[in-house]
Structures are given as C-alpha cells and as structure tokens.
Amino acid sequence: MPQKNRTVKGVLGGLLGLVGLSAVAGVLVTATVTPALAVAGAAGSQALSLFENLPSYLKPDAPMEPSTFYAIGHDGKPQKMATFFDQNRTQVDFDQISPVMYDAILSSEDKDFYEHGGVNIGATAKAVIDNLRGTSSRGASTISQQYVKNVLVQQCEQGVLPGADNYDEAIRKCWTDATEATGADGIERKLQEMRYAIQIEKDYSKNEILLGYLNIASFGGTVYGIEAAANYYFNTTAAKLTVNQAATLAGIVQNPNAYRIDLEGGTRTDADGNAINGKEDGYARTMVRRNYVLARMLDDGKITQEQYDAAHEAPIEPQINAPAQGCAAAGNNGYFCQYVKTVVLGDPAFGDDYQQRIRALQRDGLQIYTSLDLRIQDPAVEAMRARVPANYDDMNLGGTGVTVEPSTGRILAMTQNTVFRETPTDDKAYSSIVYASDMAHGGSNGFQVGSTYKLFTLIDWLEQGHSVNEVINGRNRLFTDMKCGDSPVYFGDKKIGNFGNSGGYTGTPMAFTRDSLNSGFLAMAEQLDLCEINKVADRMGVSLANGGKTTDENVPYDVLGSKNISPLDMAGAYATVANKGIYCTPRVIDKVVNQSGEELPLPESSCSQVISPEVAATAAYALGGVMQRGGTGSLANPGDGTPVIGKTGSHELWSTMLIESSTKATTAVWVGRSKGTETIYNRWYEGIQLQNARYYIARDMQRAANAALGGGEQFPQPSKDLTRRVLRDLPSVVGMSVEEATQTLEGAGFSVNVGSPVDSDVAAGLIAEQDPGAGRVAGGATVTISPSNGQGGTVPDVTGMEFDDAVDALHSSGFSNLSMHGSCSAPDAEVESTSPAAGSAAKKSASVTIKCA
C-alpha cells in the first residue's frame, strides 16, 4: 500500500531537492553522469555545464481527455449521449484506484519510489553506461521520470493539429523523441528527464505524482489512464481490479503496444506468420511480463504466496469493453448529436479555427450539456419509428421531426427515420445526413416546404395593413399582376392547381389559411410584393438550406413553398409567431464545463423582435383555424386542451410537411423523398398512408412537448384593426352581359349569384337589376344579378294628363291591356296614378290600371 502524501523533503534522497541547483547538478554529474560521459570521451566540466544549462521547470498540463455530450434525462439530470476522443481517458482520484494496482506498478517499475528524490542514481548510472556500451537499452527511469516522459509526450501531441496530413507520423515522433535512450541524444534526454523529475518532486507530493502517472500513462492503442484501461480490458473500474488484473495492466504499461491484450490476432507475427501475443498463444508475451510483476510483488511482500500462486496459474482473459465514440454511439439521438458536433466544430466559442475546435472536442475533456430533452425526444423517436420505416422501398423515403422552444430557440427534440451512420453504405436505412437541418449543420440540402411557406405571405399581408377578414377573389386563374418592387414578375401560362382540383372561391385570408387555398394566397400576393414576402422569411430566420438567402430569387411559386429549406428553419419561423413576434436563433448547448470544472462561454445566440406583437397575434389567430375541426391540420391536434396553431404543406407528390405550435413548443415534421421524386401518395405503412404520417408524428411529438412543458397559454387576442371587416366599392353592372358582369364583380372581390330573368325594357340577356346596388358594401358580399327577358317596359308617368292622352301615352309605350278606376269617363277627367306605378318595369302584356281623380 502506498504511503500517505509524503514529499521529497522527508526522505534521504530529498537531499537533492534541498541543496542548490548547482550542487544537485554536481552530485548527479559526479555520481552518475560523469562516468557515463567519460565512457563517451566527455569531460566532467562539460557534463556539469550541459546539465546546468538544461531547462529546469516543467508544468504538467491537463492530459488529453474525452469530451462528452449530455442530454436531459427524464428525471431532469444529465444523461451521457456521446464521447469524442483521441485518447480514451477518464481521470480518477487517488482513492478511486485499488491499492493492489499501486503495489503492482511500484513493485515492477519503481519499488524505491517513496525513498528517492525523483532520480534513482545507481540505476540511472548503470542504465546510461549500458546504453553507451550498447549492452542494454533499458531506461531505469523512476515513476517520477516516467511521469515527466509522459507529460512531454502529451505536450508534444497537443501541438499536433488533428487532421494534419502528417498526423500519424508526427504523433509517433512525439513518442520516439521522448523515449530515445541511446547515443548522445539519449543521454541529453535522460539528463533533461532527470532535471524535470527533481523539479516535479519539489512541486508535488509523491501520491500526486503517482496518481498523475497512472492517469496519463498509455495502455495501448487509444487507451490512456488506469480507469480507461480497467474498463476497456476487463470491463471493471480501477477501484475493483484484482491481483491478476492489476499485474497484467502494470505489465502492459511497460510496453503498451507490444503487450496490449485486445488483438486476438496478436500484436505481430513471427517469421512463419504465426500470431505473437494473441488469443491463440494465451497472450504469451504479456503473460511473461505479468508473471514478472507478480514475482516482484511477492518479493516486496505486497501479496502472499497463496495470492501469487493463484494469479500465476490464472490465464489472461480480457473482457474487452470497447468504448464507442462519436455520434453513432448516440443511438436514437445520433442526428441531434451530429448537429451539436457541427456547432462545436464551426463556432469560434470552441477555437479560432477548425483545428483548434476539433482539438477541443477530442482532447480537452469538455462536458457539453445540450438542450435535448428525453421527455420529448423519446416519444418523438417512437412516433417516427411507428410511421416511417428506415427503408420503405429502397427509394430514399425520409422523415424527420424537430421541436424547438419559442422563447429561447433551444432544440428540444430531433428525430429521423434512418439510422445514423457516418460511413457510406448503399443501405437506404442508414444515413449521416441530418434531414432536420441545413447543409452547414449536417449536410442536408433541405426540402420544398410547400404551403407552410404561406406564413410569410400572411405576415406581409398583415404588415401592409390588410385584414384577415378582407374578402378577395381567390378563384383560380392566371395571376398576371405579380411584381417585385417596380418590376413585373411573369407568372407563366398555366394555372396553379388547388388541392382536390378546387376552382377556388372568393373569401378571406382566414378561410384561405384554414383551407390552404393556393389560388387564395396567390391572389393575396398579387396585392403585395414578392420581394417583400421573401424578405419576411429572411427576417424570421429562414435561409435556403444551401446557405443562400430567400431573397436571392423571387418567383411567384415562392408563395407556395418551392424553395429548399430546412424543417428547423421553418420551425423557428412559426416559433416566432408563438413568441409574440420575437425570433430566437437555434440553440443546442446549455452549458460547457472544462476539465477544471469551470464554465466556458457558449456559442452566441440572440432573440430579437422581427414582427410586431399585433401582427404575430393576428397571424396566430388565422393559423389557429388550421388546427381546428375543418382545418387542414386538424388531424395533428394533440387533443390535450393546449391551444395550438399550425400549417400544412406539400410539394407535388413527394414532399409533405406539418408545423404546429403552442406558446411553449413548436414542432415541425417532414416526410417525403430525400432524393428523387417518386410519389409517396397512396403508399401505405402500418395502416396509414405515407402522405398522412406527418399528422400523427407531429401530434405525438407536440403532445409529449405539451406534457413535459406544462401545456401552453392562450395566444394573445388578434388586433381589431387587422381583423376588421373591409368595405369595398361595388360597381354597377346593369346593362352588361351576364359574363361581363360576373367578371367585373369577381374581379372586384365579390361573389356573384345569377338570378332569374326579369321584365325589363333592357335588351334581353343584359343585366336589368343587381342587388345590392352600386355603392360601398362589405367586401366579398354576394351580388345577385338579374338579366332582362326582353319582354318588359317601363310604365310611363301619365299623372295629370287627361284620360285620353294618358291612354295614348301607355299605348305608345307598348301597354295595351288597360283598365280604369274612378271617374275617368267624366269630361276633362285627369289621371291621378297608375298601377303598376310610373317608372316600374312590367311586362307589356300586363294589365295597367289608370286611376282618375
């Protein structure tokens, strides 16, 4: 068992640390170095000068250590998701290592560790002389010197940039430069090692040095440190190592890559091609070294004869527990993990350039606590898995879902139908591409988001002062009045289709949003500016997935979602509506802690007001209708009482999307072809058509988010001004043909009802009457137009005429069926009135009664 924290000052060998540096050098050179150099022909004074001129101070840095990503578990505590490393190492405290491990390493490597001052003079002198004579290449280094050597190797390796062209060669050179033990260079290295060891023993206790050594030492391959070695080779911890296991590991550390026991085929082959030190020969070389360690432990009284015999007879039986690293090890959370990784490797918070950031990820031992909430993520994974298979038909069927927190931009869940795998494969069930994100954060080129893009036309409509209850002509037609600034934009020579081949209707943006009417939104866009619509998208955090801007190109079909955009960007836009017009940039990292337990700065994120609260509230009012009965998104309503808004979208027959949001969580789901344009419509899986899978996935994801976050509040009331009824000028269409009158009224935003023909002196077929008449009326009102039957006339005004003159006037107007009432036969009788009244339209065959006074 090692002694307590006892410094070099307490031992006889500590005399080296108490005298002046010159004296130390003198003692060493006189006792050790001078004889060795004399063999090589060097004078004692030269040796003394060489030693004194060597650097004397070494500051051990924190060794390379894996960085770890954490998710938020169901209990609210961090749950390990993935690790990244160049060297698999887990640092432990002194009391976390079994005493038998200390005994094994000290008995085999430095039994006088607690008695010397960092350098074992006799052993070192003999090793140096033997090396110069070429009779031996042993180093005879103390644990302190070996610690120094490993620190120097580690410092050298830290200077090699990950991904450098000569990376492997440079790493090997770090080892050889620090371990070269022959010739003049070897002598100088040994002297430097000795000088640093003396200094180390002044600055640190014996136990600190011993612990530092076991935490930094290599155990073969990428396994570093005793805890990682115990876990990797024997699936245990350093605290639970047995005598056999401790002796084996103490043997491996003497020559890690020669004695490692994880290669069943051996560490090398002999001249005949037979494996050496593999499973077949029982790891024979390591066995010899292990038995040597056991013998030293027995000689030192660290184990009993019985323990020695049992361990000596036992075979070496590794239980390899290979550490999984990278996002493939994150399982269901692999795509979110990959997104986080791209943030770490791309953000200046982790280094000024890529090499610094990958070094931080793989070497700096960062603890990165992410925003992934397994209360939401796990149900999201199940919802996706149940409805979109990883490989449906070998034709790149894809599906992804993402949930964000509107008030912060934190990504709470991210799922995908495929299995994360970084190595290429022809199996469509595997992919490294993060469908939910863009090219910069996972390699996706995005998808056509369909009618979910109509949000930006709605927002621009409201920002221009229009009302959601304003009635306009949403009937399908060629929309020829599109513009971008002062420039007209060509629509094309074909009508755009509506769902179900609907011809559209005259209605309000409220109705158009609920029904997702293409022609209705194109009619709205005609009264707006296409460039401004795309600027709204840009303002609300939406970019093209390839890194371009939504304003790079402005065409009419943008209104219907023809651009390739990531589901995450679209979720962020709808989250802005739910957050009262405040857009928050996506965030995936909540906290970063370094090896010293210090919190580090996070990647920059921000929240800013990009649309007014009034516009946001009114947009939410319109989007709420989508999720209610009769709306296109009603199937995705969670049904838990939480108020939600949303929008559906589809592009052709291969891309579908649904976005819904409470005030606390926004969920976007896409299902379609990640490549190609093969239809997904009328394709079934588990009783659901693939084009409808989005509804059920989004419903389950949103329901889980609502449950985890406590539902959501009511959305703010919409602006009265932006929900007002709008009066429009109703033109007169009397005298027009039915077709001309219909076009005129519909073009002005009114619905038309053609009534039965009426008696009129207007030519047959022309409009004789309209109701309501011309003037200011509610926009979109239904106007009834009545054509003339050509058989009518207008009763002339004969009031005050003598009876005979009145009869002549009526006959002249075509009315011959006359009767009289009163004293019309009296001489000089005057007409008082007629029925029908003067100015009335009536059939010419109708009876006209003349009333005399």
CSV table of C-alpha atoms in Angstrom, one decimal, residues 325-573:
chain,number,residue,atom,x,y,z
A,325,GLN,CA,-17.3,7.2,-29.6
A,326,GLY,CA,-18.8,9.7,-32.0
A,327,CYS,CA,-22.5,10.2,-32.8
A,328,ALA,CA,-23.1,6.7,-34.0
A,329,ALA,CA,-22.9,5.7,-30.3
A,330,ALA,CA,-25.7,8.1,-29.5
A,331,GLY,CA,-28.2,5.7,-31.0
A,332,ASN,CA,-31.6,7.3,-31.4
A,333,ASN,CA,-30.1,10.7,-30.7
A,334,GLY,CA,-27.4,10.4,-33.4
A,335,TYR,CA,-28.7,13.2,-35.6
A,336,PHE,CA,-29.1,15.7,-32.8
A,337,CYS,CA,-25.6,14.7,-31.7
A,338,GLN,CA,-24.3,15.4,-35.2
A,339,TYR,CA,-25.9,18.8,-35.2
A,340,VAL,CA,-24.2,19.6,-31.9
A,341,LYS,CA,-20.9,18.4,-33.3
A,342,THR,CA,-21.2,20.7,-36.2
A,343,VAL,CA,-21.8,23.6,-33.8
A,344,VAL,CA,-18.7,22.7,-31.8
A,345,LEU,CA,-16.6,22.4,-34.9
A,346,GLY,CA,-18.0,25.5,-36.5
A,347,ASP,CA,-18.3,28.1,-33.7
A,348,PRO,CA,-15.5,30.4,-32.5
A,349,ALA,CA,-16.5,29.7,-28.9
A,350,PHE,CA,-14.5,26.5,-29.3
A,351,GLY,CA,-11.5,27.9,-31.1
A,352,ASP,CA,-10.4,30.3,-33.7
A,353,ASP,CA,-10.2,27.7,-36.5
A,354,TYR,CA,-11.3,24.2,-37.3
A,355,GLN,CA,-8.1,22.6,-36.0
A,356,GLN,CA,-8.5,24.2,-32.6
A,357,ARG,CA,-12.1,23.2,-32.4
A,358,ILE,CA,-11.5,19.6,-33.2
A,359,ARG,CA,-8.7,19.6,-30.7
A,360,ALA,CA,-11.2,21.0,-28.1
A,361,LEU,CA,-13.7,18.3,-29.0
A,362,GLN,CA,-11.4,15.3,-29.0
A,363,ARG,CA,-8.8,16.3,-26.4
A,364,ASP,CA,-9.9,19.0,-23.9
A,365,GLY,CA,-12.3,16.9,-21.8
A,366,LEU,CA,-15.2,19.3,-22.2
A,367,GLN,CA,-18.5,18.4,-20.6
A,368,ILE,CA,-21.1,19.7,-23.1
A,369,TYR,CA,-24.7,19.9,-21.7
A,370,THR,CA,-27.2,20.0,-24.5
A,371,SER,CA,-30.8,21.1,-24.8
A,372,LEU,CA,-32.1,17.6,-25.9
A,373,ASP,CA,-34.9,16.7,-23.6
A,374,LEU,CA,-35.5,13.0,-23.5
A,375,ARG,CA,-39.1,13.5,-22.2
A,376,ILE,CA,-39.8,14.9,-25.6
A,377,GLN,CA,-37.1,13.1,-27.7
A,378,ASP,CA,-38.0,9.6,-26.7
A,379,PRO,CA,-41.7,9.9,-27.7
A,380,ALA,CA,-40.6,11.6,-30.9
A,381,VAL,CA,-38.4,8.7,-31.8
A,382,GLU,CA,-41.2,6.3,-31.2
A,383,ALA,CA,-43.7,8.4,-33.2
A,384,MET,CA,-41.3,8.4,-36.2
A,385,ARG,CA,-40.4,4.8,-35.9
A,386,ALA,CA,-44.0,3.7,-35.8
A,387,ARG,CA,-45.0,5.5,-39.0
A,388,VAL,CA,-42.0,6.0,-41.3
A,389,PRO,CA,-39.7,2.9,-41.7
A,390,ALA,CA,-36.0,3.4,-42.1
A,391,ASN,CA,-36.1,1.9,-45.6
A,392,TYR,CA,-39.5,1.6,-47.1
A,393,ASP,CA,-38.9,0.8,-50.7
A,394,ASP,CA,-35.2,1.4,-51.3
A,395,MET,CA,-36.2,4.8,-52.9
A,396,ASN,CA,-35.0,7.2,-50.2
A,397,LEU,CA,-38.1,7.6,-48.2
A,398,GLY,CA,-37.2,10.1,-45.4
A,399,GLY,CA,-38.8,11.6,-42.4
A,400,THR,CA,-37.7,14.0,-39.7
A,401,GLY,CA,-39.2,15.9,-36.8
A,402,VAL,CA,-37.8,18.7,-34.7
A,403,THR,CA,-39.2,20.5,-31.6
A,404,VAL,CA,-37.9,23.9,-30.5
A,405,GLU,CA,-38.7,26.2,-27.6
A,406,PRO,CA,-40.1,29.5,-28.9
A,407,SER,CA,-38.9,31.7,-26.0
A,408,THR,CA,-35.2,30.6,-26.3
A,409,GLY,CA,-34.6,28.8,-29.6
A,410,ARG,CA,-33.5,25.7,-27.7
A,411,ILE,CA,-33.9,22.5,-29.8
A,412,LEU,CA,-35.7,20.0,-27.5
A,413,ALA,CA,-36.0,17.1,-29.9
A,414,MET,CA,-34.7,15.9,-33.2
A,415,THR,CA,-35.6,12.6,-34.8
A,416,GLN,CA,-35.2,10.9,-38.1
A,417,ASN,CA,-36.5,7.7,-39.7
A,418,THR,CA,-33.0,6.4,-40.7
A,419,VAL,CA,-30.2,5.2,-38.5
A,420,PHE,CA,-27.2,7.5,-38.1
A,421,ARG,CA,-24.0,6.1,-39.7
A,422,GLU,CA,-21.0,8.2,-40.8
A,423,THR,CA,-19.5,5.5,-43.1
A,424,PRO,CA,-21.1,5.3,-46.6
A,425,THR,CA,-23.4,2.5,-47.4
A,426,ASP,CA,-25.9,1.5,-50.1
A,427,ASP,CA,-28.5,0.6,-47.5
A,428,LYS,CA,-31.0,3.4,-47.5
A,429,ALA,CA,-31.9,2.6,-43.9
A,430,TYR,CA,-28.6,4.4,-42.9
A,431,SER,CA,-27.5,8.0,-43.4
A,432,SER,CA,-25.2,10.6,-42.0
A,433,ILE,CA,-27.3,13.5,-43.3
A,434,VAL,CA,-29.3,15.4,-40.8
A,435,TYR,CA,-32.6,15.9,-42.6
A,436,ALA,CA,-33.9,18.4,-40.0
A,437,SER,CA,-31.1,20.9,-40.6
A,438,ASP,CA,-29.2,22.6,-43.4
A,439,MET,CA,-26.0,21.9,-45.3
A,440,ALA,CA,-23.8,23.6,-42.7
A,441,HIS,CA,-25.2,21.5,-39.8
A,442,GLY,CA,-25.5,18.1,-41.2
A,443,GLY,CA,-25.2,18.0,-45.0
A,444,SER,CA,-28.9,18.4,-46.0
A,445,ASN,CA,-30.0,20.4,-49.0
A,446,GLY,CA,-33.4,21.0,-47.4
A,447,PHE,CA,-36.8,20.2,-48.9
A,448,GLN,CA,-39.5,22.1,-50.6
A,449,VAL,CA,-41.7,23.1,-47.7
A,450,GLY,CA,-44.9,23.6,-49.6
A,451,SER,CA,-47.8,25.6,-48.1
A,452,THR,CA,-46.0,26.1,-44.8
A,453,TYR,CA,-44.3,29.0,-46.6
A,454,LYS,CA,-47.6,30.7,-47.0
A,455,LEU,CA,-46.9,32.1,-43.5
A,456,PHE,CA,-44.8,34.8,-45.0
A,457,THR,CA,-47.5,36.0,-47.4
A,458,LEU,CA,-49.9,36.1,-44.4
A,459,ILE,CA,-47.4,38.1,-42.4
A,460,ASP,CA,-46.7,40.5,-45.2
A,461,TRP,CA,-50.4,40.9,-45.8
A,462,LEU,CA,-50.9,42.0,-42.2
A,463,GLU,CA,-47.8,44.2,-42.1
A,464,GLN,CA,-49.3,46.1,-45.1
A,465,GLY,CA,-52.4,46.8,-43.1
A,466,HIS,CA,-54.7,44.3,-44.7
A,467,SER,CA,-57.3,42.4,-42.6
A,468,VAL,CA,-57.6,38.7,-42.3
A,469,ASN,CA,-61.3,39.3,-42.8
A,470,GLU,CA,-60.9,41.2,-46.0
A,471,VAL,CA,-62.7,39.4,-48.8
A,472,ILE,CA,-60.8,39.0,-52.1
A,473,ASN,CA,-61.2,36.9,-55.2
A,474,GLY,CA,-59.5,33.6,-54.6
A,475,ARG,CA,-60.8,31.9,-57.7
A,476,ASN,CA,-58.2,30.1,-59.7
A,477,ARG,CA,-56.9,31.9,-62.7
A,478,LEU,CA,-53.6,33.3,-64.3
A,479,PHE,CA,-52.2,35.7,-61.8
A,480,THR,CA,-50.7,38.3,-64.1
A,481,ASP,CA,-50.2,41.2,-61.7
A,482,MET,CA,-47.3,39.8,-59.7
A,483,LYS,CA,-44.4,42.2,-59.0
A,484,CYS,CA,-41.1,42.6,-57.2
A,485,GLY,CA,-40.6,46.2,-56.4
A,486,ASP,CA,-41.4,48.2,-59.6
A,487,SER,CA,-40.7,45.2,-61.9
A,488,PRO,CA,-43.5,42.8,-63.0
A,489,VAL,CA,-42.9,39.1,-62.4
A,490,TYR,CA,-44.0,36.7,-65.1
A,491,PHE,CA,-46.4,34.1,-63.6
A,492,GLY,CA,-46.5,31.7,-66.5
A,493,ASP,CA,-49.1,30.5,-68.9
A,494,LYS,CA,-50.6,27.8,-66.7
A,495,LYS,CA,-52.9,27.9,-63.7
A,496,ILE,CA,-51.6,26.5,-60.5
A,497,GLY,CA,-53.7,23.6,-59.1
A,498,ASN,CA,-55.6,23.7,-55.8
A,499,PHE,CA,-55.9,20.6,-53.6
A,500,GLY,CA,-58.7,18.4,-55.0
A,501,ASN,CA,-58.7,20.4,-58.2
A,502,SER,CA,-60.8,23.1,-56.5
A,503,GLY,CA,-61.6,26.1,-58.6
A,504,GLY,CA,-61.1,28.3,-55.5
A,505,TYR,CA,-63.5,30.9,-54.2
A,506,THR,CA,-64.0,34.4,-53.1
A,507,GLY,CA,-63.1,34.6,-49.5
A,508,THR,CA,-60.9,35.8,-46.7
A,509,PRO,CA,-57.3,35.1,-45.7
A,510,MET,CA,-58.8,33.4,-42.6
A,511,ALA,CA,-60.5,30.9,-44.9
A,512,PHE,CA,-57.6,30.6,-47.3
A,513,THR,CA,-55.3,29.8,-44.4
A,514,ARG,CA,-57.7,27.3,-42.9
A,515,ASP,CA,-58.1,25.6,-46.3
A,516,SER,CA,-54.6,26.2,-47.5
A,517,LEU,CA,-56.0,27.5,-50.8
A,518,ASN,CA,-53.2,28.1,-53.3
A,519,SER,CA,-55.2,30.4,-55.5
A,520,GLY,CA,-56.3,32.5,-52.5
A,521,PHE,CA,-52.7,33.1,-51.4
A,522,LEU,CA,-51.7,33.9,-55.0
A,523,ALA,CA,-54.5,36.5,-55.0
A,524,MET,CA,-53.1,37.9,-51.8
A,525,ALA,CA,-49.6,38.0,-53.3
A,526,GLU,CA,-50.9,39.9,-56.3
A,527,GLN,CA,-51.7,42.8,-53.9
A,528,LEU,CA,-48.3,42.5,-52.3
A,529,ASP,CA,-44.7,42.4,-53.4
A,530,LEU,CA,-42.9,39.1,-53.9
A,531,CYS,CA,-39.6,40.5,-52.8
A,532,GLU,CA,-41.1,41.7,-49.6
A,533,ILE,CA,-42.7,38.3,-48.9
A,534,ASN,CA,-39.3,36.7,-49.2
A,535,LYS,CA,-37.8,39.4,-47.0
A,536,VAL,CA,-40.2,38.5,-44.3
A,537,ALA,CA,-39.0,34.9,-44.4
A,538,ASP,CA,-35.4,36.1,-44.2
A,539,ARG,CA,-36.3,38.3,-41.2
A,540,MET,CA,-37.9,35.4,-39.4
A,541,GLY,CA,-34.7,33.3,-39.6
A,542,VAL,CA,-35.3,31.3,-42.8
A,543,SER,CA,-32.5,30.7,-45.2
A,544,LEU,CA,-32.0,28.3,-48.1
A,545,ALA,CA,-30.6,25.1,-46.9
A,546,ASN,CA,-27.5,25.5,-49.1
A,547,GLY,CA,-26.7,28.7,-47.3
A,548,GLY,CA,-28.3,31.1,-49.8
A,549,LYS,CA,-30.9,33.7,-48.9
A,550,THR,CA,-34.6,33.5,-49.5
A,551,THR,CA,-34.3,36.8,-51.4
A,552,ASP,CA,-31.7,35.5,-53.9
A,553,GLU,CA,-34.5,34.7,-56.3
A,554,ASN,CA,-38.1,35.9,-56.4
A,555,VAL,CA,-40.7,34.0,-58.4
A,556,PRO,CA,-44.5,33.5,-58.0
A,557,TYR,CA,-44.2,29.9,-56.9
A,558,ASP,CA,-42.2,31.0,-53.8
A,559,VAL,CA,-45.6,31.8,-52.3
A,560,LEU,CA,-46.4,28.1,-52.4
A,561,GLY,CA,-43.1,26.9,-50.9
A,562,SER,CA,-40.9,25.9,-53.9
A,563,LYS,CA,-37.6,26.8,-52.1
A,564,ASN,CA,-35.4,24.2,-50.4
A,565,ILE,CA,-35.5,25.0,-46.7
A,566,SER,CA,-34.7,23.0,-43.6
A,567,PRO,CA,-37.5,21.9,-41.3
A,568,LEU,CA,-35.6,23.6,-38.4
A,569,ASP,CA,-35.7,27.0,-40.0
A,570,MET,CA,-39.4,26.6,-40.7
A,571,ALA,CA,-40.0,25.6,-37.1
A,572,GLY,CA,-38.1,28.7,-36.0
A,573,ALA,CA,-40.3,31.0,-38.1
